[in-house]
mmCIF file of C-alpha atoms in Angstrom:
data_model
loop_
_atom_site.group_PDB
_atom_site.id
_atom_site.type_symbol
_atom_site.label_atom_id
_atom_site.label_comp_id
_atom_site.label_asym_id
_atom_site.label_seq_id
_atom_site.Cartn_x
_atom_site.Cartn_y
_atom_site.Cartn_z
ATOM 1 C CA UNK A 1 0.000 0.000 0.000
ATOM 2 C CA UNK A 2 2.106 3.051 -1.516
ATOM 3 C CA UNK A 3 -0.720 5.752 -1.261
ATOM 4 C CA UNK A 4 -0.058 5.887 -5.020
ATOM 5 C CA UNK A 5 -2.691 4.435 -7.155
ATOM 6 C CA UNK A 6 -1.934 3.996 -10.900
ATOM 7 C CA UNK A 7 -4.866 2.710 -13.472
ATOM 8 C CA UNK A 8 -5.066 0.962 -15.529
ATOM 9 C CA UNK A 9 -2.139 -1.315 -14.583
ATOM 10 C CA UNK A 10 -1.789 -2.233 -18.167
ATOM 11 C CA UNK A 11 -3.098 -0.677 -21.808
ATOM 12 C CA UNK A 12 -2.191 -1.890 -25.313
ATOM 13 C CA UNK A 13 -3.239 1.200 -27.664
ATOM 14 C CA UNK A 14 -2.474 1.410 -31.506
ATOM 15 C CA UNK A 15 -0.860 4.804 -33.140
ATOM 16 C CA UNK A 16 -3.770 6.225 -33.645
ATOM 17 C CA UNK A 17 -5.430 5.895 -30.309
ATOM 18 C CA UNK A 18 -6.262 8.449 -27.857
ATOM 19 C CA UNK A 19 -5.581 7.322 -24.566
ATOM 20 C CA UNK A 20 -5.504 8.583 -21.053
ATOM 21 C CA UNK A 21 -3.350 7.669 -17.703
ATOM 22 C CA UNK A 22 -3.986 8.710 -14.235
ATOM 23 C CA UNK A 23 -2.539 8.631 -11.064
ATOM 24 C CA UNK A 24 -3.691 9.416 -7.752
ATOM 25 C CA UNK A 25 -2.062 10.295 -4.305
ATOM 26 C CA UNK A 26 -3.474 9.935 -0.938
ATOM 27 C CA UNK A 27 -0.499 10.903 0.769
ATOM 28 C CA UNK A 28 -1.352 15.224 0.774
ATOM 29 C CA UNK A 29 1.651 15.380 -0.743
ATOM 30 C CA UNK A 30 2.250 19.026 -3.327
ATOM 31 C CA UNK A 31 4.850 17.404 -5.803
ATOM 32 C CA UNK A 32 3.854 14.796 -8.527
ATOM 33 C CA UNK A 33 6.175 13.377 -10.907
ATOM 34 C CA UNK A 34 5.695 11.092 -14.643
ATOM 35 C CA UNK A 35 8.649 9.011 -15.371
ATOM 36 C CA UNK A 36 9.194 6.122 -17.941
ATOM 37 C CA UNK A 37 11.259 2.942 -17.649
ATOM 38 C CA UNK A 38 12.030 1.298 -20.336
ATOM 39 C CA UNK A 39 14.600 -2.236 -20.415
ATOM 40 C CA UNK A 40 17.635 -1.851 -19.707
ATOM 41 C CA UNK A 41 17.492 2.426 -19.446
ATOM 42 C CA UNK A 42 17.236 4.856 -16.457
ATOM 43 C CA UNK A 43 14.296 5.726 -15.186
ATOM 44 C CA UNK A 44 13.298 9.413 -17.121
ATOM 45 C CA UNK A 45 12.115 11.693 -15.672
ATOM 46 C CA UNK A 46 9.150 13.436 -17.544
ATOM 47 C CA UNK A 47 7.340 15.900 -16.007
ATOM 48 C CA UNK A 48 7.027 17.662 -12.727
ATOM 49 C CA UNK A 49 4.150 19.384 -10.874
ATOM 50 C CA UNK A 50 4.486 21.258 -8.186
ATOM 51 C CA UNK A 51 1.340 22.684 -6.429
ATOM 52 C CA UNK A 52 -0.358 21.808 -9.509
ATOM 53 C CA UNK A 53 1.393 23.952 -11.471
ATOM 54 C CA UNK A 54 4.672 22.458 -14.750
ATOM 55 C CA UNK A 55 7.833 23.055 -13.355
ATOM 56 C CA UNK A 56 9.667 20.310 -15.484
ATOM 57 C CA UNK A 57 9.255 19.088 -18.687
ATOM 58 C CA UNK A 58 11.787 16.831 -19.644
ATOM 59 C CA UNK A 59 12.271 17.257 -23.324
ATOM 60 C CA UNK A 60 9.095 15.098 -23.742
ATOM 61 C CA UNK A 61 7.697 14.588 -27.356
ATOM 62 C CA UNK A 62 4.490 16.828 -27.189
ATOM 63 C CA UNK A 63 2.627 13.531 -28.433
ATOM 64 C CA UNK A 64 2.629 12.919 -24.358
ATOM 65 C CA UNK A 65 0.209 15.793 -22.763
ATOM 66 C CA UNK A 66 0.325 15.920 -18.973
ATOM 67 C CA UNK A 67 -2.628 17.280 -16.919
ATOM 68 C CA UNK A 68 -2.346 17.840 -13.418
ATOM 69 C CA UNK A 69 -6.131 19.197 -12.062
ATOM 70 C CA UNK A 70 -5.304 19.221 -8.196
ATOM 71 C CA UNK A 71 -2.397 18.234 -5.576
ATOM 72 C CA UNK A 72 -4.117 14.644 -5.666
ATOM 73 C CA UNK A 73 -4.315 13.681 -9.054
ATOM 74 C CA UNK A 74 -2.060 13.700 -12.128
ATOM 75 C CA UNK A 75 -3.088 12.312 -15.763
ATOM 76 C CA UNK A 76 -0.736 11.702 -19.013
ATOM 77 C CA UNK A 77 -2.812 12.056 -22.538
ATOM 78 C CA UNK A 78 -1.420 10.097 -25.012
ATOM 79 C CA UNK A 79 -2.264 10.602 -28.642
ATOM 80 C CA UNK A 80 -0.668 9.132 -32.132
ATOM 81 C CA UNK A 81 2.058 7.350 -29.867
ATOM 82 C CA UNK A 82 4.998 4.941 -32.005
ATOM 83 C CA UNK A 83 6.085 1.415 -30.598
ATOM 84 C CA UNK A 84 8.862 3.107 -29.460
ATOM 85 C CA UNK A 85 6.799 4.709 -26.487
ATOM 86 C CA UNK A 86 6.161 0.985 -25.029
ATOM 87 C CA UNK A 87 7.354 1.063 -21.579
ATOM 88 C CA UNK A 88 6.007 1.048 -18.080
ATOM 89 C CA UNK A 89 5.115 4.723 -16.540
ATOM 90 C CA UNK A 90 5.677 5.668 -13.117
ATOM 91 C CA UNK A 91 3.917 8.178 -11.551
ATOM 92 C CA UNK A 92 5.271 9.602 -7.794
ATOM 93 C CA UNK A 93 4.350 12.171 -5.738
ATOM 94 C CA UNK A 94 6.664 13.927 -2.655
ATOM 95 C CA UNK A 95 5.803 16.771 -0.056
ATOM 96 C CA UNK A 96 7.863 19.082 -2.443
ATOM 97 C CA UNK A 97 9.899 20.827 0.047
ATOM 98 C CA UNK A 98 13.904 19.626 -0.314
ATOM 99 C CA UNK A 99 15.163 16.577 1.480
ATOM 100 C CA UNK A 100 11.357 14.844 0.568
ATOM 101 C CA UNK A 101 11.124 11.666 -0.560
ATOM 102 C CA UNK A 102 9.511 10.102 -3.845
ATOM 103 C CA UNK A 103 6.668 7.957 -3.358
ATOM 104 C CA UNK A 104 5.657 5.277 -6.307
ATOM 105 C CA UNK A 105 2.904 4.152 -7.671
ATOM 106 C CA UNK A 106 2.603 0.548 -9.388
ATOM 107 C CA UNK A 107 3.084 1.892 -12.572
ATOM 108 C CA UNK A 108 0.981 0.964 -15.853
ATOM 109 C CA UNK A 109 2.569 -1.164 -18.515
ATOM 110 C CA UNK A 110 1.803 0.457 -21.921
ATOM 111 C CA UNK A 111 2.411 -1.330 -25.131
ATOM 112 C CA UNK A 112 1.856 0.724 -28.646
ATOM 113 C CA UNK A 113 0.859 -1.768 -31.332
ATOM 114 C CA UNK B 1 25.143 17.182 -14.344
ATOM 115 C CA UNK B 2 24.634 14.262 -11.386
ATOM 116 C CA UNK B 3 25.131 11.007 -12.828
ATOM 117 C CA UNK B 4 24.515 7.647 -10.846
ATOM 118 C CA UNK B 5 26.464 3.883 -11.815
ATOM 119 C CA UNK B 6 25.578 0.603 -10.744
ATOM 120 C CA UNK B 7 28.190 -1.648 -12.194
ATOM 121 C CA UNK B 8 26.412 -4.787 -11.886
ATOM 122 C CA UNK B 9 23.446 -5.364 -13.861
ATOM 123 C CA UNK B 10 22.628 -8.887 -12.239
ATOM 124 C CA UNK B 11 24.158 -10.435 -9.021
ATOM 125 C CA UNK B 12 23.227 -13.992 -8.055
ATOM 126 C CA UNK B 13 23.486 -15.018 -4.661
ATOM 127 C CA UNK B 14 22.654 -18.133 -2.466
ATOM 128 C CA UNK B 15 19.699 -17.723 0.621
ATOM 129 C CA UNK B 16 21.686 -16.876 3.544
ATOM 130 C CA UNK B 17 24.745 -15.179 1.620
ATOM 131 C CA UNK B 18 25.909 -11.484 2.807
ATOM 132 C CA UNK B 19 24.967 -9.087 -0.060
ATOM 133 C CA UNK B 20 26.131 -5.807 -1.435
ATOM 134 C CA UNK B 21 25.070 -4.193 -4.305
ATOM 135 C CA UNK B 22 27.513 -1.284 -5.360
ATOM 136 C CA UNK B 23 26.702 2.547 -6.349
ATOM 137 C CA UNK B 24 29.262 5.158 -7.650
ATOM 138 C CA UNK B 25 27.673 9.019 -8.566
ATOM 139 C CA UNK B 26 29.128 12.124 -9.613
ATOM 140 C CA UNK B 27 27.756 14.848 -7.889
ATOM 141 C CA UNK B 28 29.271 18.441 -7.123
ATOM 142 C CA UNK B 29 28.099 19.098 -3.785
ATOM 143 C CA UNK B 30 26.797 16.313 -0.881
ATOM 144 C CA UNK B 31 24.491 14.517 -2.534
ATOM 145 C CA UNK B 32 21.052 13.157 -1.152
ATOM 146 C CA UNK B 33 21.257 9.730 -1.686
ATOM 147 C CA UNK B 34 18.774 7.124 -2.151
ATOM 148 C CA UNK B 35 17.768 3.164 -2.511
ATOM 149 C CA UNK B 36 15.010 1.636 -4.064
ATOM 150 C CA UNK B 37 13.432 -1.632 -4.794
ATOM 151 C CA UNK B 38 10.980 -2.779 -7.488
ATOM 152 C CA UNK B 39 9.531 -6.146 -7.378
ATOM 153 C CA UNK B 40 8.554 -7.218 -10.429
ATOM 154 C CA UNK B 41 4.797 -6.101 -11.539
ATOM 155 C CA UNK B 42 5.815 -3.173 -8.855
ATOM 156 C CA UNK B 43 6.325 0.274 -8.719
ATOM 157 C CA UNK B 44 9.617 1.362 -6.494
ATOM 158 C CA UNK B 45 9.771 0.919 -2.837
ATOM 159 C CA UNK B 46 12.145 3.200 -1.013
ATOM 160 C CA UNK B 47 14.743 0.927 1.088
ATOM 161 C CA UNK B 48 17.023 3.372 2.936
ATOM 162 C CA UNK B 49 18.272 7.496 2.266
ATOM 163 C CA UNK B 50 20.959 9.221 3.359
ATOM 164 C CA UNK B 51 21.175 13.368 3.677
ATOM 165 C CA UNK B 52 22.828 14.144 6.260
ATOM 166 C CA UNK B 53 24.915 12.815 9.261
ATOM 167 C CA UNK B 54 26.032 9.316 10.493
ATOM 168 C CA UNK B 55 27.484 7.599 7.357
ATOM 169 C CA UNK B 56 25.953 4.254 7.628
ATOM 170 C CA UNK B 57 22.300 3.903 7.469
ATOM 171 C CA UNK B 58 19.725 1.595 8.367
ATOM 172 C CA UNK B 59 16.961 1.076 5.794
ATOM 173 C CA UNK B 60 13.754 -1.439 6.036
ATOM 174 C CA UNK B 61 14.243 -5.195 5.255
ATOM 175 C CA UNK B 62 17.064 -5.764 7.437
ATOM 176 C CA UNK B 63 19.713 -3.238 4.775
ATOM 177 C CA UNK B 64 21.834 -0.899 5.188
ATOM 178 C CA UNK B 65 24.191 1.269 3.109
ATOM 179 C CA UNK B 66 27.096 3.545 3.654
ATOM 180 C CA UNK B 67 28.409 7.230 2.321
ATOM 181 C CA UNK B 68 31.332 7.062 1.432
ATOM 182 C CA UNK B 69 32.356 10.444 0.164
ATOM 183 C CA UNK B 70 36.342 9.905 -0.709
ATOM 184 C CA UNK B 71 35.170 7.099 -3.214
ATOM 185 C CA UNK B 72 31.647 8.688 -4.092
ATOM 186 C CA UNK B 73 29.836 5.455 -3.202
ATOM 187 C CA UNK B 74 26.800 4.477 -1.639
ATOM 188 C CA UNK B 75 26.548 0.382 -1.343
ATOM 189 C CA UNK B 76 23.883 -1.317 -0.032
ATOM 190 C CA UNK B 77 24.836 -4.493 2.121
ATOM 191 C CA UNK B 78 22.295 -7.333 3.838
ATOM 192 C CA UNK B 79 24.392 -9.571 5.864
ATOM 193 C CA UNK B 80 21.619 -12.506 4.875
ATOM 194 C CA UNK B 81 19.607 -12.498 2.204
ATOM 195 C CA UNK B 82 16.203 -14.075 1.707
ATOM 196 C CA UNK B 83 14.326 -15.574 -1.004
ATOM 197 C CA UNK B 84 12.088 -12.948 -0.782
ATOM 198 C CA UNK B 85 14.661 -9.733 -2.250
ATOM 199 C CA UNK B 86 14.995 -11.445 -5.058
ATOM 200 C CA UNK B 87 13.825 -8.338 -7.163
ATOM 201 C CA UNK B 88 15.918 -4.998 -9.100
ATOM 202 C CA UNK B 89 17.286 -2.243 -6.715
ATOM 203 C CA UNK B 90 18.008 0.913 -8.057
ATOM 204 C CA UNK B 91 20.184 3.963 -6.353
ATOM 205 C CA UNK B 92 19.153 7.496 -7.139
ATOM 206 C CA UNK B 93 20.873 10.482 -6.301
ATOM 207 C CA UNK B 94 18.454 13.606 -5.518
ATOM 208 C CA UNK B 95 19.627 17.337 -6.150
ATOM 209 C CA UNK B 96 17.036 20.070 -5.153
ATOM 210 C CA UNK B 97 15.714 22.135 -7.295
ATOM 211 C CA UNK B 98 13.979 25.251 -5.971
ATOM 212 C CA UNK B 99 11.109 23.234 -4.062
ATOM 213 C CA UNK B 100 11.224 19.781 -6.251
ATOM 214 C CA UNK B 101 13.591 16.959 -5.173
ATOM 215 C CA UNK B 102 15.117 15.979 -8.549
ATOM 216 C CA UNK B 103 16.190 12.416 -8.901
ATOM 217 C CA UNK B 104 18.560 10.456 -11.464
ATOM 218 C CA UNK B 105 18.933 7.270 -11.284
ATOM 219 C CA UNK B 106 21.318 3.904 -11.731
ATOM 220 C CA UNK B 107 20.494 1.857 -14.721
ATOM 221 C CA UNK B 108 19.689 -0.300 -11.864
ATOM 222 C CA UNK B 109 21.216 -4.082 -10.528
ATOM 223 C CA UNK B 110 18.696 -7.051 -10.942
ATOM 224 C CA UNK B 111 18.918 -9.791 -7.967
ATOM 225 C CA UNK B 112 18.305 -13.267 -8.149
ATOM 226 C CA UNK B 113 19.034 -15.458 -5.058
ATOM 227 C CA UNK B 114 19.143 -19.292 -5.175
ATOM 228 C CA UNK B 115 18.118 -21.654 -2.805
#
């Protein structure tokens, strides 16, 4: 029980798809974080949201659209995504001050067809 | 820019065996320093973190890991392992950025453990 809840756990979308992922933290935590690990590579860090508000974006591909409505909850929009983008995407969330640690969520496994 | 190596992308080690799992970063000022574990299906679990203070730290799970800043390492040891971490650990390194703690991580070292 992380206090980070990821859904779905899985998704297989084609290129053309539209497709959303959320993530949700019970924690009351400010910070909220989208990263991507893919075999064999770092985790990446995507984007960052601090008191709802982009302060990092990662040289993401603008094909990946972050929302981030409230402290609690944090979706990725995915649209016209390549086979490339198949990995498993992390979301985390932290109090945001310094010295705060990252809390995980399960992740969803994504696979572009 | 912080960089973080693990050097060993799978250990195998018996049930009962000591453990450690090395971690090298390059970093201009102290680092904050962290460990994770990700079972598989799992999102990362935080083991231990080090910021300050007393050089060796205790972490859940029975590890522990120690700062050592002359050879900019941060190992993670379990004097007996357990069928049960069997799993990947990763070690991060955390800068902060103006409110957000920034994190880059090891390529990470996968752990299998044999009966």
């Amino acid at each position: 029980e992380t206090g980070v809840t990821q859904t779905p756990r899985h998704l297989v979308m084609g290129m053309t798809n539209k497709k959303s992922l959320k993530c949700e933290q019970h924690l009351g935590h400010n910070a909220m974080y989208w990263y991507k690990q893919s075999a064999k590579k770092p985790l990446e860090l995507m984007f960052v949201y601090n008191f709802k508000e982009q302060t990092e974006n990662n040289s993401v591909p603008s094909r990946f659209s972050p929302e981030c409505p409230n402290s609690s909850h944090l979706f990725l929009h995915l649209h016209t995504l390549q086979p490339e983008d198949s990995a498993l995407y992390l979301c985390a969330s932290s109090q945001g001050a310094s010295q705060n640690i990252q809390y995980f969520g399960a992740g969803t496994r994504l696979s572009v067809l | 820019a912080q960089s973080v190596t693990q050097p060993d992308i799978h250990i195998t080690v018996s049930e009962g065996a000591s453990l450690e799992l090395r971690c090298n970063y390059s970093y201009g000022a102290t680092p904050y320093l962290f460990w994770y574990v990700q079972s598989p299906g799992q999102g990362l679990q935080l083991l231990l973190k080090y910021f300050s203070g007393d050089t060796l730290v205790q972490g859940i799970k029975g590890f522990e890991a120690e700062f050592k800043r002359s050879q900019s390492s941060f190992n993670l040891r379990k004097p007996s392992v357990h069928w049960s971490d069997a799993a990947e650990y990763f070690c991060a390194v955390g800068i902060s950025n103006f409110g957000n703690e920034k994190l880059t991580f090891g390529t990470g070292t996968r752990l299998t453990i044999i009966p």
